XYZ file of C-alpha atoms in Angstrom:
497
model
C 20.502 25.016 -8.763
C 21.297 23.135 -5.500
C 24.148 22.474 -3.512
C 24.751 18.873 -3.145
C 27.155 17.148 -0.882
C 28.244 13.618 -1.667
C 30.109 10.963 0.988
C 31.867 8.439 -0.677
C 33.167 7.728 -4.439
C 31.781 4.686 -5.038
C 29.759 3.814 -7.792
C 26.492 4.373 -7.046
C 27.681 7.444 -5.380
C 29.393 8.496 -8.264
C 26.524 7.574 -10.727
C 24.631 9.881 -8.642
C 26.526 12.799 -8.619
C 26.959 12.589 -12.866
C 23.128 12.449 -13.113
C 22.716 15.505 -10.730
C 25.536 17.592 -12.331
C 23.699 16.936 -15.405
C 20.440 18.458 -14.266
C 22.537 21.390 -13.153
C 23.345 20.816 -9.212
C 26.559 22.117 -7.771
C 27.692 18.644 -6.702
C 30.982 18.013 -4.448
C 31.860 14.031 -3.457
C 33.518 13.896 -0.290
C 36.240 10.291 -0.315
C 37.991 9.619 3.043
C 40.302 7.881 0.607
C 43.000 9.018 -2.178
C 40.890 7.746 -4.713
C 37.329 6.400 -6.476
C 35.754 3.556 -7.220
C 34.652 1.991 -3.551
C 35.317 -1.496 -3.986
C 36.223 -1.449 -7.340
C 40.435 -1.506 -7.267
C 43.540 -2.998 -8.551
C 46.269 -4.839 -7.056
C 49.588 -4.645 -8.741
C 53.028 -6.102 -8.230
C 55.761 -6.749 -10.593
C 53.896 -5.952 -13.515
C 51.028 -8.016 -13.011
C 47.418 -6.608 -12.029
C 44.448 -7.734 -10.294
C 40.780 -6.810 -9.860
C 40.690 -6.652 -6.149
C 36.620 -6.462 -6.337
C 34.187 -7.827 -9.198
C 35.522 -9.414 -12.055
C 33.007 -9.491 -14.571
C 30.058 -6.089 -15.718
C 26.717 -8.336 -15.769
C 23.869 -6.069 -17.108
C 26.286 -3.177 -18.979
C 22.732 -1.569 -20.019
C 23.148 -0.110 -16.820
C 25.858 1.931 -17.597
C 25.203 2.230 -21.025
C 22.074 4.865 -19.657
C 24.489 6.849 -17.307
C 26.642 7.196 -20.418
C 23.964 8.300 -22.512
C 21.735 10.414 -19.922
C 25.366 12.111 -19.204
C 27.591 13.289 -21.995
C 28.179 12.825 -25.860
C 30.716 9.966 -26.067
C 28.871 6.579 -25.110
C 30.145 3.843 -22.775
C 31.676 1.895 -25.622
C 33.538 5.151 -26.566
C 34.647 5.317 -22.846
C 35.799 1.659 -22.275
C 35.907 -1.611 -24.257
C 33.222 -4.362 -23.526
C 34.039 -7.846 -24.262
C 31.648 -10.119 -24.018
C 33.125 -13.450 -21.910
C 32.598 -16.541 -24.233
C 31.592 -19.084 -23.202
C 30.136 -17.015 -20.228
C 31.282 -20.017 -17.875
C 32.849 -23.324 -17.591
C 31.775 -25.145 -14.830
C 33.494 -28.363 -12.990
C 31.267 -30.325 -10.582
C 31.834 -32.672 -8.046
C 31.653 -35.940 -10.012
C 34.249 -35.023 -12.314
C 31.908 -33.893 -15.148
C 31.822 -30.433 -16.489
C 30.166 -27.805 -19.306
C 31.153 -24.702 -20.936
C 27.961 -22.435 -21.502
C 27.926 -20.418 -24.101
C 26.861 -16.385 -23.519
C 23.365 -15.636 -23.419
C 21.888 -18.216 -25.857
C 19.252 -20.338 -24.765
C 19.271 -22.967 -27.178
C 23.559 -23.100 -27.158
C 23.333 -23.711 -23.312
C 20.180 -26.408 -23.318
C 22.329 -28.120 -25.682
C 25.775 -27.964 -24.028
C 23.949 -29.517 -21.044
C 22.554 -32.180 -22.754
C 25.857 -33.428 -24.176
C 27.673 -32.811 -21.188
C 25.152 -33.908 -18.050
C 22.865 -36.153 -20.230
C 19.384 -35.925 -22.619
C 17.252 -34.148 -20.508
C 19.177 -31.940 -18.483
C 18.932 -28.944 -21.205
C 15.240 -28.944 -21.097
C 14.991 -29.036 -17.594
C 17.505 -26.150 -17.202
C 15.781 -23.993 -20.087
C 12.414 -24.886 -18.767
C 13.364 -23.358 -15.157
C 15.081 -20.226 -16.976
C 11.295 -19.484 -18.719
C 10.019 -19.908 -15.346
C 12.928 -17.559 -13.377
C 11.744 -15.066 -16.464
C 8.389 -14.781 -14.877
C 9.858 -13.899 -11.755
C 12.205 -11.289 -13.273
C 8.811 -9.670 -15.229
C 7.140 -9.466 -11.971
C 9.755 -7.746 -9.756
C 12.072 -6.263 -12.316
C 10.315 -2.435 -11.792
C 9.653 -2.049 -8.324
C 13.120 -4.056 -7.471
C 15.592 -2.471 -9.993
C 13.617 0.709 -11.573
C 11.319 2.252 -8.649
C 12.197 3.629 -5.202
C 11.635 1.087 -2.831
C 7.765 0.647 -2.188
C 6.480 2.577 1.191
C 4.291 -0.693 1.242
C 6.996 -2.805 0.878
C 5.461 -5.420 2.843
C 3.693 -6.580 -0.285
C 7.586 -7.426 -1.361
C 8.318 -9.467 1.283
C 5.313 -11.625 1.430
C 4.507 -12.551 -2.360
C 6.933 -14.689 -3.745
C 7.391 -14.402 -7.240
C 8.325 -17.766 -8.498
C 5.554 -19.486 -10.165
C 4.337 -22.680 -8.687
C 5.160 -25.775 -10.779
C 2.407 -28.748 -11.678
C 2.989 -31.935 -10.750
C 2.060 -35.023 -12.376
C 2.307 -37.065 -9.605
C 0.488 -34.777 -7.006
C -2.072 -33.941 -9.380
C -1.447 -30.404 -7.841
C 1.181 -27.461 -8.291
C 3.878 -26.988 -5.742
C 5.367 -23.641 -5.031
C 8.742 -23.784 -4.247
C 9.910 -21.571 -1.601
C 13.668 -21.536 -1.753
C 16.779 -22.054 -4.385
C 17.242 -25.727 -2.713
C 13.645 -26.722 -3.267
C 13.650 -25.889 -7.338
C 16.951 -27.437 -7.255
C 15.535 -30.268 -5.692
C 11.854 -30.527 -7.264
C 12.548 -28.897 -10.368
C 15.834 -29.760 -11.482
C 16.386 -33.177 -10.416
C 20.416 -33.198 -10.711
C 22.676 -32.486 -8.367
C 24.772 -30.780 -10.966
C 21.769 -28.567 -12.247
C 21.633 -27.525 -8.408
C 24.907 -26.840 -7.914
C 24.787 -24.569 -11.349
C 21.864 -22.688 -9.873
C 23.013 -22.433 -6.608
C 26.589 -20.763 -7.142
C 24.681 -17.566 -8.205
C 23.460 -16.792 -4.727
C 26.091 -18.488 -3.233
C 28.755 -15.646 -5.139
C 26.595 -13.067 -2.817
C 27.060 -15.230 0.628
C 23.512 -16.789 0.244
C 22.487 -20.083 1.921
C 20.016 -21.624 -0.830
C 18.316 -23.251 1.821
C 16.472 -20.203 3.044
C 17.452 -18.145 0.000
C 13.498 -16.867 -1.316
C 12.772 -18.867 -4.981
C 13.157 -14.983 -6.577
C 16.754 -15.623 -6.522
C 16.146 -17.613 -9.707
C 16.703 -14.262 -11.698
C 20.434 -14.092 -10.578
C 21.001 -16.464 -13.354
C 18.253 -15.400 -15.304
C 19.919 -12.013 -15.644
C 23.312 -13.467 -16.663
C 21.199 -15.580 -19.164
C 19.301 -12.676 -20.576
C 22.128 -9.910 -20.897
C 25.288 -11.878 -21.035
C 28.534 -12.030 -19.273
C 31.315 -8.899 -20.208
C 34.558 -7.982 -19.284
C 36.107 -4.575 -19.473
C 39.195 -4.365 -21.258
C 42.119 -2.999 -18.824
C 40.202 -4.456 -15.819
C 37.228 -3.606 -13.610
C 39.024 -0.489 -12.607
C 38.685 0.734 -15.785
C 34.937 1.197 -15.986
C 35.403 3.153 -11.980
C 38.235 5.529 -14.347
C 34.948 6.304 -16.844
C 32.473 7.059 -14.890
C 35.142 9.470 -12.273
C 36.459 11.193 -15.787
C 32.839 11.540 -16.566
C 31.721 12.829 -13.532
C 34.551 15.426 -13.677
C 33.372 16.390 -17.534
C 30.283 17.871 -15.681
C 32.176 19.646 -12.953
C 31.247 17.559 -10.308
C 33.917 18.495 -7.513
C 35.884 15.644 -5.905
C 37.820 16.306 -2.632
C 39.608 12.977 -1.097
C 41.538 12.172 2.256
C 38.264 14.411 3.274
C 36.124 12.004 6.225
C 32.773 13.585 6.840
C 32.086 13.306 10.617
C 28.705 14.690 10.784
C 25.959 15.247 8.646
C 24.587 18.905 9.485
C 20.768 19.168 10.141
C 18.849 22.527 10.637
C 15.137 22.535 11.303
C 14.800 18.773 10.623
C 16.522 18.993 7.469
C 19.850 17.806 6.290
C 21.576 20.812 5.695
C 25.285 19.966 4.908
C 28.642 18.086 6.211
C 30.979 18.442 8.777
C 34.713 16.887 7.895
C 37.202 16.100 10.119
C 39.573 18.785 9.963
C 35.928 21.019 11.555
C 35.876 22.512 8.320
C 31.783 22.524 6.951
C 30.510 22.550 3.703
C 26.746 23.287 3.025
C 23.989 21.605 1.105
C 20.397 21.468 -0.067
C 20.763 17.530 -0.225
C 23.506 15.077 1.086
C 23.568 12.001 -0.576
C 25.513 9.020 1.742
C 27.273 5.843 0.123
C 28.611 4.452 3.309
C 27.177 1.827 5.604
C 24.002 2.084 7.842
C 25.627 2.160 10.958
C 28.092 4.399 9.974
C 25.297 6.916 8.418
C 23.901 6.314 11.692
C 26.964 7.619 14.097
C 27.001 10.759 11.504
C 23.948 12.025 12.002
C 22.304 11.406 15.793
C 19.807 10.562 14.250
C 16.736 7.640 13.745
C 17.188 7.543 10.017
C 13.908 4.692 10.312
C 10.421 6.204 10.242
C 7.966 3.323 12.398
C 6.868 1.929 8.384
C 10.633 1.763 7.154
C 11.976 -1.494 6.117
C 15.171 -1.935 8.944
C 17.449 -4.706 7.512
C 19.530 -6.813 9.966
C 22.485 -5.766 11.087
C 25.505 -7.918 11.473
C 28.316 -9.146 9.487
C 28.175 -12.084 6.997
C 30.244 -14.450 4.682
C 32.710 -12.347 2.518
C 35.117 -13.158 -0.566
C 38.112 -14.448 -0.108
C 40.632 -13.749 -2.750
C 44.067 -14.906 -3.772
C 46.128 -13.268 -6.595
C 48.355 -15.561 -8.618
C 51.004 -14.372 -11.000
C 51.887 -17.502 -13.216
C 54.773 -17.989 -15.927
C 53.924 -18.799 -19.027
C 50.981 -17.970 -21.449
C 47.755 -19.616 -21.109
C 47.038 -22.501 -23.582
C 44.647 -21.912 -26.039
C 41.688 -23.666 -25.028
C 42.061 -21.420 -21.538
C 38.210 -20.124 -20.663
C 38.109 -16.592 -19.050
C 35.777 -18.029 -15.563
C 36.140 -21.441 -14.676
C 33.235 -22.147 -11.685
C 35.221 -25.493 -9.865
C 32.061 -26.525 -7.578
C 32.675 -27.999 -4.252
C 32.581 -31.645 -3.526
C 30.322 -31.196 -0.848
C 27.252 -28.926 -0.762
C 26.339 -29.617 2.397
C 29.849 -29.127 4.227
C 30.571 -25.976 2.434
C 27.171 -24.440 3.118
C 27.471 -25.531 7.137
C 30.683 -24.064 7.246
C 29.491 -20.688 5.989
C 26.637 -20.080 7.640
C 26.270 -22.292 11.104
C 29.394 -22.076 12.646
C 31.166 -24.916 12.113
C 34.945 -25.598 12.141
C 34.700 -28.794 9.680
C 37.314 -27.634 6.632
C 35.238 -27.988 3.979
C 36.708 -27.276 0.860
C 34.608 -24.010 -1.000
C 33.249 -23.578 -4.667
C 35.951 -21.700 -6.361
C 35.796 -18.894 -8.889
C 38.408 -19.010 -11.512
C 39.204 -15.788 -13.682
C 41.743 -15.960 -15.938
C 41.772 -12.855 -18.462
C 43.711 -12.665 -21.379
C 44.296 -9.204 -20.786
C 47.771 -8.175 -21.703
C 47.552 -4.865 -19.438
C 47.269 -7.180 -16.178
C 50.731 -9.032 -17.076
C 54.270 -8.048 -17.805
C 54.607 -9.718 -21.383
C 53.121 -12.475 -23.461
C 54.921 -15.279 -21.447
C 53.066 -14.794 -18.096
C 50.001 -14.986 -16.930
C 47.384 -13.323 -14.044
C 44.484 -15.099 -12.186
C 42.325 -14.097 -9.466
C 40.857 -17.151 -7.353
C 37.437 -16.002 -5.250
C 35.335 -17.980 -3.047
C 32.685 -16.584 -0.015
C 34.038 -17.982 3.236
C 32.907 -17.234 6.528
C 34.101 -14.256 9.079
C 37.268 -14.782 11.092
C 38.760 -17.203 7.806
C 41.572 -14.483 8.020
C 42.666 -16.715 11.012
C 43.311 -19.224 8.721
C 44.168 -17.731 5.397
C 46.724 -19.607 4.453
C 45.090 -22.905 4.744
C 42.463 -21.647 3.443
C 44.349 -20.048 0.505
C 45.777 -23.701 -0.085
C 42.293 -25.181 -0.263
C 41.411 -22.775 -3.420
C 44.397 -23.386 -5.138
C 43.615 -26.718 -5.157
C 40.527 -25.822 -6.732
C 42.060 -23.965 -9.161
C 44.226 -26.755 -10.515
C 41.426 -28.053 -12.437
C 40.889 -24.795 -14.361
C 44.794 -24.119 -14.932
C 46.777 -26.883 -15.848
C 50.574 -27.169 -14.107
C 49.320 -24.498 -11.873
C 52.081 -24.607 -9.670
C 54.817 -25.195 -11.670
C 53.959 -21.975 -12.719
C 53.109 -20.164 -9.996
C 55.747 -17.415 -9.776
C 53.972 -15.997 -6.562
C 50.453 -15.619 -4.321
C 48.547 -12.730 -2.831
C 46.085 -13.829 0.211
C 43.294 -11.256 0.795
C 40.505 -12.223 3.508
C 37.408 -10.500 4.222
C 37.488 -7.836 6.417
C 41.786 -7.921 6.364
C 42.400 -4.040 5.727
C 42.041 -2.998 2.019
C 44.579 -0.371 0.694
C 42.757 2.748 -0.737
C 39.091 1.099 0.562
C 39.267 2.601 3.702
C 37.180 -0.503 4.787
C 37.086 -4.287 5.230
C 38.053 -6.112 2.382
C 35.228 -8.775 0.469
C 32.426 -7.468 2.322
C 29.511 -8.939 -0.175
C 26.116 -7.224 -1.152
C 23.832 -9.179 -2.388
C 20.598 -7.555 -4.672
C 17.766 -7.209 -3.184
C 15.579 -10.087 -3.617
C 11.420 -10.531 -3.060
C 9.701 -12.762 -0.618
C 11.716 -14.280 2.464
C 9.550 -12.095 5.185
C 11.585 -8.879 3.991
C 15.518 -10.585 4.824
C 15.997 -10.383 1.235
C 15.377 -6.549 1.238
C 17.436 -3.606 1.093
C 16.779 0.329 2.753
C 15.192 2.848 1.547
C 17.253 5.535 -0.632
C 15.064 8.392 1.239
C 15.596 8.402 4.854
C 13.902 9.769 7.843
C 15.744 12.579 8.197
C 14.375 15.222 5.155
C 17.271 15.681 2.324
C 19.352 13.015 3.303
C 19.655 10.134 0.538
C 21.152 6.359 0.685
C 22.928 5.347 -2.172
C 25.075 2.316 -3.194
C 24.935 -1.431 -2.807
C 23.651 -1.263 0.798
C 20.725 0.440 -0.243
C 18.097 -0.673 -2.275
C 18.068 -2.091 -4.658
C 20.988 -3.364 -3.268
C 24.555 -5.285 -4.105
C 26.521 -5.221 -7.668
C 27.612 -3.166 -9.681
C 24.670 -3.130 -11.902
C 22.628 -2.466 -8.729
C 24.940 0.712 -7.307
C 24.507 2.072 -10.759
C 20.764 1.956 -10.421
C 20.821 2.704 -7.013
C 22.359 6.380 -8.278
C 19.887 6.501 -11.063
C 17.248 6.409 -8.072
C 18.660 9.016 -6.029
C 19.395 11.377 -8.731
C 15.483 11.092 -9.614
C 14.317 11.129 -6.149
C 15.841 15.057 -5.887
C 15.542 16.095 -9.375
C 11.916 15.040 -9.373
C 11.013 15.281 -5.653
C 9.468 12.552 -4.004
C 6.877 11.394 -6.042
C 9.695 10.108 -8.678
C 8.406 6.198 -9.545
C 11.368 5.419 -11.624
C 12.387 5.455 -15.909
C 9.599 4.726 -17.991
């Protein structure tokens, strides 16, 4: 049996430590905050609540397999899964819009059809059989493997078949979302339905790899669900579970420095000097703060090193609005901005044009997030730049705007508004607030890629959606599946079978 120490209580970190209770380690999570779930909170205020993080389980298979691999009573048994239907209404720029049903092929090609025009179905479900290719070809060594030590291959091999063309009497490969949008989709709508996927993670499509077509692929294939109570729910199950197999939790505790003893990681230092020993420490916290902790290169010369630096994040406002919703109110509403171009300049080359974002609308008919029957809570989202905290309430304006064509009489209800910008202090985070991790993606020269869950420095671990295989809460739940195998199996661990 070995001692492990664990920093942070977020969910990969947590789906780590249930795994390696389970295979009998003495496992103790160390939280600098009063409580779990990393980004995964709640917001409440008069009665009403709020996921402060995401709003939607994509992939619940994920969790499903912690459930099982952990204890007797499955997820289901745990929490209660919804599945969101229709998984998403969107509004586009031109005034037209569609409601896509969950997971069905044949319900969305048709949808499109009526609502964009003959044509547009096919063209949509043709590019889903060809994002399905992708998702075969990188779906084990991105989601199920430790990252490759050749992970060059990764970066240079893009996944996303080439297309023929009848005109070129030749295939073309497309290299980024904006060129299938453009080549293969051939509507500006279609685009804008492809694009929002990366664009939820604070990706440009315009040098976002092609292998991004399996962030709607996945949605496609495994549906859309919602967890009844909120988000915050599914962080309560997997804590509760993690304390069914005596995994210890001790919070206000920082870890200052990870211990090392002949080249090994050998246990943590917190800040009251108190130190707790370990075989293994497994770290959920950022790279550079991993970094400070231990003194040391965590990067042997072959190690993928990601780029540092601080992107877009998600800017959220909180509404609490009288009055039930009507009943033809859709859980997400996706209101698509009426410039691509503008909104995409804005986020990622500096520029100070307003441009008003694509807006996420969530709406759950949840009647733990409101005070009775005859109000209602909604959670706006869009990605917006750094520094938009300058500007938040302008900015706040600009996606309530939005909103107004997913809520009617919006604000003639609106009782009240909460303004959260990224990196604005987050209550109980103990970080910025909307920081966004995107998965980790194939091709694009390695950007796309995230570190290593073995480090350089022997029996220290990366976990959580800044290691691979990156952002999301399906992706910190694998991310602890990996670690968990990586020390129960030692090093030569490839993944489930």
């Amino acid at each position: 049996m070995a001692r492990i120490a664990v920093i942070g209580a977020g969910m990969g970190a947590m789906a780590a430590a249930a795994r390696l209770a389970v295979a009998g380690h003495r496992v103790a999570v160390y939280e600098r905050t009063r409580t779990y779930g990393g980004a995964v909170r709640r917001f409440e205020r008069d009665g009403f609540g709020f996921d402060t993080g995401p709003g939607l389980l994509p992939v619940p298979a994920v969790y499903r397999d912690l459930f099982v691999k952990t204890g007797r009573a499955p997820l289901e048994e745990c929490v209660e899964l919804v599945q969101v239907d229709p998984s998403a209404r969107h509004v586009f720029a031109d005034g037209s819009e569609v409601s896509l049903p969950n997971a069905s092929r044949a319900g969305v090609v048709s949808a499109l059809d009526l609502a964009l025009g003959a044509g547009a179905g096919q063209r949509w479900g043709d590019f889903l059989v060809r994002a399905r290719e992708a998702w075969d070809r990188t779906r084990r060594p991105l989601l199920e493997e430790p990252l490759w030590a050749d992970w060059a291959v990764l970066a240079e091999r893009e996944p996303y078949p080439a297309v023929p063309h009848k005109r070129l009497l030749r295939t073309r490969q497309a290299c980024t979302l904006a060129e299938i949008g453009a080549w293969e989709l051939r509507d500006p709508r279609l685009t804008a339905l492809l694009e929002s996927h990366a664009l939820g993670y604070g990706l440009d499509p315009r040098d976002t790899p092609a292998s991004a077509a399996v962030l709607p692929y996945m949605e496609h294939a495994f549906g859309t669900w919602y967890v009844r109570g909120g988000m915050r729910e599914l962080a309560r199950a997997v804590y509760e579970r993690c304390l069914e197999r005596r995994v210890e939790f001790v919070f206000e505790a920082e870890v200052r420095r990870i211990l090392d003893k002949d080249g090994r990681a050998a246990g943590v230092e917190l800040g009251d000097g108190s130190v707790a020993e370990a075989d293994h420490v497994v770290a959920g916290v950022a790279p550079e703060r991993l970094s400070a902790m231990t003194g040391h290169e965590l990067y042997g010369p072959e190690d993928l090193r990601p780029a540092a630096g601080s992107g877009p994040g998600r800017f959220t406002v909180f509404l609490a609005l009288r009055g039930r919703p009507g009943p033809d109110a859709v859980h997400r509403t996706v209101v698509h901005a009426p410039d691509r171009t503008a909104e995409l300049d804005r986020l990622h080359r500096a520029t100070d044009e307003p441009a008003r974002p694509t807006v996420t609308v969530l709406r759950p008919d949840d009647p733990a997030l409101r005070p009775d029957g005859e109000h209602e809570s909604v959670v706006l989202s869009a990605v917006s730049p750094p520094g938009a905290q300058d500007a938040e309430e302008r900015f706040a304006d600009l996606l309530v705007e939005a909103a107004e064509q997913a809520v009617p009489g919006l604000r003639e209800r609106l009782l009240w508004r909460e303004v959260r910008a990224p990196g604005a202090g987050d209550e109980g985070t103990g970080s910025g607030f909307g920081a966004l991790g995107a998965p980790a993606l194939a091709a694009g020269a390695g950007r796309f890629l995230r570190a290593s869950n073995v480090t350089a420095l022997p029996g220290l671990y990366r976990v959580g959606g800044r290691s691979h295989p990156g952002g999301g809460l399906p992706h910190a739940g694998m991310s602890g599946a990996l670690v968990a195998g990586l020390i129960v199996e030692g090093p030569d661990f490839r993944g489930s079978q």
